[in-house]
Amino acid sequence: MTRPDPVRVTELPAWKALAVHSREIERRSLRSLFAEDPDRAWRLSAEGGGLFLDYSKNLITKDILDLLVELARQCHLTDHIETMFRGEHINRTENRAVLHVALRMPRDRTLVVDGTDVVREVHAVLDRMEDFSRRVRDGTFRGATGKPVRNVVNIGIGGSDLGPVMAYEALRSFSDRSRTFRFVSNIDGTDFVEATRDLDPEETLFIVSSKTFTTLETMTNARTAREWLLARLESPDAVKHHFVAVSTNADEVRKFGIDTGNMFGFWDWVGGRYSMDSAIGLSTMIAIGPENFREMLAGFHAMDEHFRITPLEANLPALMGLLVVWYTNFLGAQTVAVLPYDQYLKRFPAYLQQLTMESNGKHVRIDGSPVDTTTGPIYWGEPGTNGQHSFYQLIHQGTRLIPIDFIGFARPRTPLGPHHDILMANLFAQGEALAFGKTADEVRSSGVPEFQVPHRTFEGNRPSNTILAETLSPRTLGALVALYEHSVFTQGIVWGIDSFDQWGVELGKVMAVRIIEELSGKKTDGPPHDTSTSALIRRYRTMREGGEEKGRG
Ligand code: G6Q
């Protein structure tokens, strides 16, 4: 069985009924919805994979919720989930299976795809990663001059960078503090220079992470790293002792000069933005240790199983995905704010931006026909409470509807006096204030001057989800990432798009190449640019030459 054809979602009965309800909900308020139903908070909450989701502060009624679930049914969400887990080629435009869920299946599972047991292959790579990480961590893996590795630098970009950075930051409290971890992604030389300026090459290991091993930024940074190393270590074996590769492209790895014995592989069915739990997570494993890495995989798997088997009414990723559809398509929201109340999750919104926007920023459906709905919203966010002192103003009193995901933990990784309760009090207070606001009468009764009343009134009705977990452990992080992966999947199924290709990124990979040659003066013939681009290139070259001349004086 292949992926069922996408249905024209706007023609479905549930979609049409939701459109009617969207006009009605504008006349309702969260105050009245809570007043009418004392069980609302209890009814509109669910648990899975160690995460608790309170979604009661959303602009929905029971009818709307039922219709959203019905919409998912009419889009055959459950069949699509099965199709993904079976390894069908649901990434149709690239004719690939989408099997990040196999990366975290336990060793005793079997999943045969295109004639191969992928679970066995996954565990074979995990075992090699584990062996390597242990040798780095216990000091038996040594650099060319015999010193143990103290610094690990991951070179990658996009999916080969954002996951490793985010996971390292999120799980820093589990990491080996005697080692330094750095991440180089940007082609801007500053990134490499700043990441390596205080590192001793004799103690530095570079992990070149690139699925294709042809990405311009990564390969340029990797070559710079090789020069940096060879300029400082004269050993002919330096590359062998200081470089490993994570890739699917053994030929290119070999050409670069890395022994394929020092290469950790993965497969074309792992999309870049879904790869932090594959060998792309090698830096994470070295940082937190193999046991913790496997715990993280167990967290991912727990959420996968929850998504696969839980009825849609209580299915966390499905509910969160459907709520995004509700706000995006029926209430005109253009963004989703993700606000983790945990400093360790400071890179989580950036990670989610790629996961969500690269997956669902699509303008045609999987069959190539134009979409007839708005698709992927803009995801953004910052850790609490910092955001409260900047952009929350707009969320509270601006004119836009911004659904929010608050994320918090019961036990901090770094207990410190009263800090954690203050942090969490802020999370709860924000959700409450956004939902219920403050009426003009309430403002007046506090005795403020009349002219200030409109300015100090809060309409409320600003929706949010609250995700709570016990503590930010490797297991919790895995579950949290999988929650968003499957929410994205749910949205993509409703919109009938291919959430797993990224032609926009592919375009970016080739676009600059011609201009690079023009900037270096190697090529000037080619077809003309538009007048703006040509003038900018000319001006840049002139300014650059001027700068060089001044420098020479
Ligand atoms: C992710 C994208 C993209 C990719 C990078 C790096 O889903 O495909 O962000 O991860 O472009 O690609 P390589 O790993 O091939 O270098």
XYZ file of C-alpha atoms and ligand atoms in Angstrom:
569
model
C 0.000 0.000 0.000
C 1.324 3.460 -0.814
C 0.493 6.746 0.830
C -3.203 7.520 0.255
C -3.759 10.419 -2.158
C -4.301 13.733 -0.402
C -7.889 14.773 -0.110
C -8.904 18.292 -1.074
C -9.170 19.373 2.536
C -11.316 22.456 2.021
C -14.036 20.303 0.500
C -14.324 18.005 3.498
C -17.490 18.267 5.625
C -15.435 18.742 8.805
C -13.530 21.660 7.231
C -16.772 23.362 6.204
C -18.256 22.887 9.676
C -15.102 24.303 11.277
C -15.414 27.389 9.081
C -18.890 27.987 10.558
C -17.588 27.464 14.100
C -14.735 29.896 13.513
C -17.281 32.686 13.172
C -19.025 31.606 16.370
C -15.889 31.343 18.491
C -15.217 35.007 17.880
C -18.220 35.750 20.047
C -17.015 33.513 22.889
C -14.337 34.156 25.469
C -12.052 31.877 27.422
C -13.564 33.394 30.559
C -17.032 32.166 29.596
C -15.767 28.811 28.305
C -14.058 28.118 31.638
C -17.046 29.425 33.618
C -19.433 27.125 31.768
C -17.350 23.996 32.230
C -15.663 23.435 35.597
C -14.010 20.296 34.183
C -12.492 22.079 31.206
C -8.883 22.030 32.449
C -9.143 18.353 33.245
C -11.019 17.459 30.050
C -8.680 19.371 27.775
C -5.425 17.879 28.927
C -3.554 14.745 27.925
C -0.384 12.850 28.727
C 2.077 10.863 26.661
C 5.763 9.946 26.527
C 6.313 11.553 29.942
C 4.870 14.916 28.851
C 1.724 16.536 30.165
C -0.194 18.847 27.829
C -2.792 21.314 29.071
C -4.568 22.642 25.975
C -7.598 24.038 27.780
C -6.571 27.657 27.221
C -7.235 27.368 23.501
C -10.045 29.064 21.611
C -12.002 25.878 21.138
C -15.260 24.355 22.264
C -16.007 20.671 22.574
C -17.665 20.797 19.131
C -14.604 22.386 17.585
C -12.322 19.811 19.150
C -14.550 16.980 17.906
C -14.526 18.507 14.431
C -10.752 18.877 14.410
C -10.412 15.209 15.304
C -13.006 14.382 12.652
C -11.001 16.425 10.149
C -7.954 14.308 10.931
C -10.059 11.198 10.329
C -11.378 12.501 7.055
C -7.746 13.134 6.046
C -6.928 9.499 7.032
C -4.271 10.604 9.501
C -4.079 7.190 11.177
C -3.486 5.432 7.842
C -0.792 7.936 6.987
C 0.935 7.330 10.334
C 0.964 3.599 9.633
C 2.298 4.222 6.147
C 5.211 6.239 7.525
C 6.037 3.664 10.204
C 5.967 0.885 7.585
C 8.644 2.640 5.558
C 6.598 3.431 2.446
C 8.097 6.112 0.208
C 5.921 8.902 1.563
C 8.460 11.553 0.553
C 7.146 11.362 -2.944
C 9.040 14.174 -4.603
C 12.326 12.521 -3.626
C 10.897 8.988 -3.788
C 12.165 8.147 -0.299
C 10.927 6.495 2.841
C 10.707 8.737 5.918
C 11.978 6.655 8.760
C 13.412 8.770 11.536
C 11.163 6.665 13.787
C 13.413 3.685 12.978
C 16.403 5.527 14.437
C 14.969 5.028 17.896
C 13.373 1.608 17.669
C 14.637 -0.823 20.296
C 17.175 -3.428 19.248
C 14.665 -6.279 19.391
C 12.381 -4.731 16.752
C 12.510 -5.575 13.071
C 11.544 -3.272 10.255
C 12.244 -4.502 6.757
C 12.281 -1.711 4.198
C 13.208 -2.246 0.567
C 14.547 -5.683 1.570
C 16.751 -4.538 4.501
C 16.188 -4.727 8.259
C 16.809 -1.079 9.025
C 16.654 -1.533 12.816
C 19.653 -3.849 12.662
C 21.583 -1.311 10.621
C 20.641 1.484 13.015
C 21.937 -0.451 16.018
C 25.129 -1.454 14.237
C 25.927 2.266 13.740
C 24.857 3.110 17.297
C 27.215 0.445 18.608
C 30.119 1.908 16.612
C 29.242 5.403 17.837
C 29.157 4.079 21.370
C 32.546 2.433 21.051
C 34.063 5.604 19.582
C 32.445 7.898 22.160
C 33.708 5.747 25.001
C 37.240 5.873 23.627
C 37.081 9.651 23.341
C 35.555 9.993 26.798
C 37.986 7.671 28.570
C 40.985 9.136 26.764
C 42.031 6.031 24.829
C 41.329 7.759 21.523
C 44.274 10.082 21.125
C 45.419 12.793 18.774
C 48.436 12.562 16.483
C 50.811 13.627 19.248
C 49.349 11.216 21.786
C 47.208 13.658 23.727
C 43.591 12.783 24.570
C 40.769 14.769 22.965
C 39.662 17.741 25.060
C 37.795 19.686 22.366
C 35.138 18.474 19.968
C 34.151 20.706 17.053
C 31.124 19.723 14.992
C 31.204 21.175 11.495
C 27.819 21.043 9.757
C 24.913 23.265 8.796
C 21.109 23.136 8.836
C 19.976 19.690 9.912
C 23.600 18.684 10.487
C 24.088 21.490 13.001
C 20.880 22.738 14.612
C 19.995 19.417 16.280
C 23.499 18.807 17.687
C 23.767 22.383 19.019
C 20.298 22.351 20.500
C 20.797 18.936 22.140
C 24.193 19.924 23.535
C 22.765 23.088 25.064
C 19.636 21.333 26.330
C 21.590 18.517 27.967
C 24.610 20.493 29.113
C 23.910 19.493 32.697
C 24.516 15.859 31.641
C 27.627 16.666 29.641
C 31.259 15.956 30.341
C 32.349 19.311 31.743
C 36.009 18.564 31.271
C 35.581 18.852 27.509
C 34.798 21.798 25.268
C 32.175 21.441 22.552
C 31.922 23.909 19.683
C 29.719 24.064 16.600
C 30.755 25.687 13.343
C 28.083 26.171 10.709
C 28.208 29.585 9.060
C 30.338 30.192 5.961
C 31.210 33.500 7.619
C 34.846 32.919 8.606
C 34.126 34.485 11.971
C 32.321 31.341 13.018
C 35.371 29.126 12.507
C 37.875 31.652 13.860
C 35.938 32.311 17.057
C 35.197 28.607 17.618
C 38.850 27.570 17.364
C 40.848 30.576 18.574
C 41.531 29.167 22.035
C 41.754 25.489 21.108
C 44.885 23.388 21.190
C 44.976 21.445 17.882
C 46.714 18.527 19.565
C 43.597 18.011 21.680
C 40.955 18.844 19.075
C 38.679 16.481 17.187
C 36.655 17.696 14.202
C 33.424 15.916 13.353
C 32.466 16.791 9.788
C 28.718 16.208 9.693
C 27.142 16.298 6.265
C 24.658 13.906 4.764
C 25.821 14.724 1.237
C 29.412 15.762 2.051
C 29.098 18.340 -0.728
C 27.453 21.263 1.102
C 29.395 24.419 0.300
C 29.495 25.855 3.811
C 30.420 22.604 5.525
C 33.051 21.567 3.023
C 34.626 25.038 3.052
C 34.725 25.014 6.856
C 36.064 21.443 6.856
C 38.892 22.383 4.457
C 39.692 25.404 6.623
C 39.782 23.121 9.665
C 42.149 20.775 7.852
C 44.472 23.679 6.991
C 44.243 25.004 10.546
C 45.263 21.618 11.888
C 48.019 20.872 9.389
C 49.541 24.320 9.862
C 49.935 23.544 13.550
C 50.595 19.817 13.599
C 53.156 18.572 11.180
C 52.251 14.925 11.560
C 51.304 13.205 8.297
C 48.670 11.309 10.308
C 47.012 14.451 11.642
C 43.806 14.143 9.607
C 43.396 10.497 10.552
C 43.683 11.308 14.263
C 41.710 14.510 14.330
C 38.868 14.112 11.815
C 35.853 11.853 11.708
C 32.929 12.093 9.296
C 29.210 11.588 9.638
C 27.746 11.122 6.192
C 25.939 8.954 3.674
C 28.571 9.654 1.009
C 31.611 7.402 1.509
C 33.229 8.450 -1.792
C 33.353 12.119 -0.875
C 34.521 11.330 2.668
C 37.401 9.328 1.211
C 38.238 12.097 -1.264
C 38.458 14.576 1.584
C 41.072 12.371 3.194
C 39.096 10.866 6.054
C 39.508 7.120 6.428
C 36.057 5.548 5.980
C 36.879 3.527 9.090
C 36.369 6.848 10.867
C 33.029 7.446 9.157
C 29.631 6.967 10.762
C 26.868 6.407 8.271
C 23.170 6.960 7.993
C 20.617 6.578 5.253
C 18.702 8.526 2.629
C 15.507 7.942 4.609
C 16.749 10.251 7.375
C 15.964 13.857 6.480
C 18.504 16.449 7.675
C 16.094 18.107 10.086
C 15.079 14.693 11.438
C 18.632 13.472 12.002
C 19.761 14.593 15.465
C 19.148 11.064 16.767
C 21.176 9.417 13.957
C 24.984 9.470 13.704
C 24.584 13.240 13.261
C 24.211 13.104 17.060
C 27.796 11.854 17.511
C 28.843 15.080 19.249
C 25.811 14.720 21.538
C 26.814 11.181 22.413
C 30.388 12.191 23.180
C 29.078 15.042 25.345
C 26.461 13.183 27.369
C 27.702 9.596 27.084
C 26.188 6.591 25.328
C 23.789 5.681 28.161
C 22.230 9.130 28.174
C 22.075 9.135 24.373
C 20.163 5.852 24.467
C 17.864 7.359 27.094
C 17.162 10.189 24.660
C 16.327 7.642 21.970
C 13.982 5.918 24.410
C 12.186 9.244 24.946
C 11.795 9.688 21.196
C 10.492 6.147 20.907
C 7.986 6.577 23.729
C 6.474 9.552 21.882
C 6.546 7.634 18.573
C 4.551 4.828 20.148
C 2.166 7.282 21.748
C 1.596 8.911 18.333
C 1.159 5.575 16.587
C -1.299 3.915 18.939
C -3.145 6.553 20.960
C -6.646 7.504 19.786
C -6.583 10.920 18.161
C -8.668 12.463 20.967
C -5.814 11.905 23.435
C -2.898 11.973 21.041
C -0.542 14.837 21.948
C 1.156 15.434 18.580
C -2.121 15.047 16.685
C -3.903 17.508 18.983
C -1.092 20.037 18.797
C -0.931 19.735 15.017
C -4.692 20.145 14.677
C -4.649 23.227 16.891
C -2.037 24.756 14.590
C -4.355 24.044 11.649
C -7.234 25.649 13.553
C -5.370 28.885 14.261
C -3.621 29.042 10.890
C -6.543 28.275 8.632
C -9.605 29.383 10.563
C -8.538 32.182 12.884
C -5.897 33.858 10.701
C -2.858 33.335 12.950
C 0.423 33.619 11.071
C 2.863 32.507 13.725
C 3.307 30.157 16.673
C 5.464 31.253 19.606
C 7.412 28.570 21.468
C 8.398 29.857 24.889
C 10.438 27.415 26.962
C 10.819 28.398 30.607
C 14.202 26.737 30.789
C 17.509 28.350 29.938
C 18.899 25.040 28.681
C 16.302 25.137 25.893
C 17.574 28.427 24.534
C 18.272 26.939 21.093
C 15.044 24.947 20.980
C 13.008 27.613 19.116
C 15.763 27.892 16.473
C 15.787 24.121 16.112
C 12.004 24.083 15.748
C 12.115 26.803 13.131
C 13.900 24.475 10.781
C 11.838 21.435 11.695
C 8.510 23.176 11.211
C 9.162 25.752 8.512
C 11.352 23.653 6.226
C 8.844 20.833 6.525
C 5.608 22.711 6.022
C 6.560 25.863 4.134
C 5.089 24.495 0.904
C 2.863 26.025 -1.759
C 1.842 22.926 -3.670
C 0.308 19.689 -2.549
C 2.046 16.357 -2.822
C 0.537 15.798 -6.277
C 1.891 19.148 -7.512
C -1.448 20.973 -7.499
C -1.556 24.354 -5.745
C -2.676 24.336 -2.114
C -5.949 26.082 -1.436
C -5.178 26.847 2.205
C -2.475 28.673 4.078
C 0.264 26.234 5.129
C 3.103 26.255 7.689
C 3.040 29.120 10.181
C 6.151 30.986 11.284
C 7.625 29.508 14.470
C 9.650 31.709 16.746
C 10.455 32.142 20.413
C 12.874 32.830 23.213
C 13.301 31.338 26.627
C 11.219 32.775 29.480
C 11.393 35.083 31.307
C 13.536 37.176 28.939
C 10.755 37.468 26.363
C 8.437 38.951 28.978
C 10.620 42.040 29.064
C 10.530 42.508 25.312
C 7.986 41.100 22.871
C 5.272 39.828 25.230
C 3.728 43.308 25.096
C 2.587 42.613 21.549
C 1.197 39.228 22.497
C -0.776 40.709 25.404
C -2.077 43.915 23.849
C -1.221 43.921 20.149
C -3.667 43.267 17.338
C -2.398 39.868 16.253
C -3.413 36.433 17.363
C -0.342 34.485 18.452
C -0.896 30.971 19.773
C 1.785 29.976 22.251
C 3.435 26.798 23.453
C 4.743 27.279 26.981
C 7.204 24.603 28.102
C 8.200 24.109 31.732
C 9.677 21.547 34.125
C 8.834 20.651 37.693
C 12.406 20.069 38.834
C 15.287 22.266 37.672
C 18.599 20.824 36.559
C 20.340 23.574 38.499
C 18.447 24.197 41.751
C 19.322 27.609 43.128
C 17.451 29.147 46.030
C 14.036 30.460 45.012
C 14.811 30.762 41.283
C 12.829 27.849 39.950
C 9.540 28.650 41.657
C 9.846 32.253 40.497
C 10.506 31.060 36.963
C 7.516 28.725 36.939
C 5.266 31.282 38.638
C 5.970 33.517 35.667
C 5.051 30.795 33.197
C 1.729 30.128 34.922
C 0.983 33.835 35.380
C 1.570 34.583 31.710
C -0.731 31.806 30.536
C -3.423 32.989 32.931
C -3.126 36.681 32.061
C -3.096 36.005 28.336
C -6.193 33.827 28.529
C -8.320 35.829 30.927
C -7.005 39.360 30.624
C -8.193 42.221 32.784
C -11.468 44.007 32.042
C -11.891 47.784 32.081
C -13.964 47.471 35.272
C -11.248 45.484 36.994
C -8.715 48.108 35.973
C -10.976 50.927 37.174
C -11.612 49.253 40.515
C -7.891 49.283 41.204
C -8.143 53.072 41.218
C -6.150 54.038 38.128
C -6.862 57.376 36.420
C -9.628 57.076 33.816
C -7.419 58.086 30.873
C -5.202 55.073 31.568
C -8.031 52.555 31.680
C -8.013 51.569 27.962
C -4.229 51.303 28.005
C -4.221 49.071 31.053
C -7.061 46.837 29.909
C -6.201 43.370 28.610
C -8.717 41.706 26.322
C -7.515 38.230 27.195
C -8.537 35.386 24.878
C -4.927 34.882 23.859
C -4.499 31.120 23.542
C -1.740 28.882 24.810
C -0.724 25.289 25.342
C 1.286 24.407 28.428
C 3.651 21.454 28.207
C 4.966 20.228 31.543
C 7.469 17.497 32.320
C 9.239 16.348 35.437
C 12.714 17.483 34.466
C 14.732 18.236 31.332
C 16.405 14.852 30.980
C 17.673 13.160 27.812
C 14.455 11.123 27.778
C 12.269 14.220 28.078
C 14.177 15.995 25.333
C 13.659 13.038 22.989
C 9.936 13.014 23.712
C 9.675 16.773 23.232
C 11.398 16.735 19.851
C 9.294 13.784 18.674
C 6.166 15.631 19.840
C 6.939 18.472 17.441
C 8.074 16.133 14.646
C 4.714 14.400 14.714
C 2.756 17.626 15.129
C 4.439 18.787 11.908
C 3.484 15.481 10.275
C -0.145 15.929 11.327
C -0.267 19.443 9.867
C 1.321 18.245 6.626
C -1.232 15.474 6.216
C -4.138 17.887 6.664
C -2.621 20.267 4.115
C -1.811 17.375 1.754
C 1.787 18.518 1.268
C 5.147 16.753 1.220
C 6.592 17.694 4.611
C 9.820 15.859 3.878
C 11.331 17.538 0.849
C 13.144 20.915 0.855
C 13.510 22.215 -2.674
C 13.839 25.762 -1.365
C 17.010 24.741 0.498
C 18.325 22.894 -2.556
C 17.896 26.088 -4.591
C 19.952 28.036 -2.067
C 22.744 25.466 -2.369
C 23.314 26.236 -6.085
C 22.295 29.882 -6.329
C 25.441 31.468 -4.923
C 27.880 29.414 -6.969
C 27.764 31.614 -10.086
C 28.107 34.840 -8.092
C 31.080 33.444 -6.133
C 32.903 33.118 -9.448
C 31.927 36.635 -10.438
C 33.137 38.061 -7.131
C 36.480 36.381 -7.507
C 36.682 37.759 -11.065
C 36.947 34.235 -12.512
C 33.829 34.596 -14.579
C 32.179 37.636 -16.039
C 30.383 36.292 -19.109
C 27.201 34.370 -18.052
C 23.665 35.718 -18.525
C 23.081 39.191 -17.024
C 21.596 39.652 -13.541
C 18.816 42.102 -12.852
C 20.058 45.681 -12.583
C 19.850 45.744 -8.778
C 21.966 42.609 -8.298
C 24.520 43.696 -10.920
C 24.881 47.117 -9.300
C 25.272 45.578 -5.841
C 27.976 43.217 -7.088
C 29.835 46.101 -8.776
C 29.560 48.266 -5.652
C 30.744 45.431 -3.406
C 33.788 44.821 -5.600
C 34.663 48.519 -5.619
C 34.235 48.864 -1.862
C 36.236 45.706 -1.302
C 39.117 46.934 -3.486
C 39.034 50.309 -1.728
C 39.278 48.584 1.629
C 42.252 46.550 0.477
C 44.042 49.640 -0.836
C 43.615 51.493 2.422
C 44.888 48.441 4.276
C 48.043 48.327 2.082
C 48.970 51.920 2.975
C 17.366 19.514 6.272
C 17.908 20.123 5.079
C 19.163 20.943 5.270
C 20.424 20.095 5.404
C 21.619 21.005 5.268
C 22.919 20.262 5.377
O 16.370 18.843 6.316
O 18.041 19.196 4.083
O 19.087 21.807 6.377
O 20.455 19.420 6.610
O 21.556 21.678 4.039
O 23.028 19.264 4.420
P 24.163 18.198 4.498
O 23.970 17.409 5.743
O 24.022 17.352 3.266
O 25.456 18.934 4.534
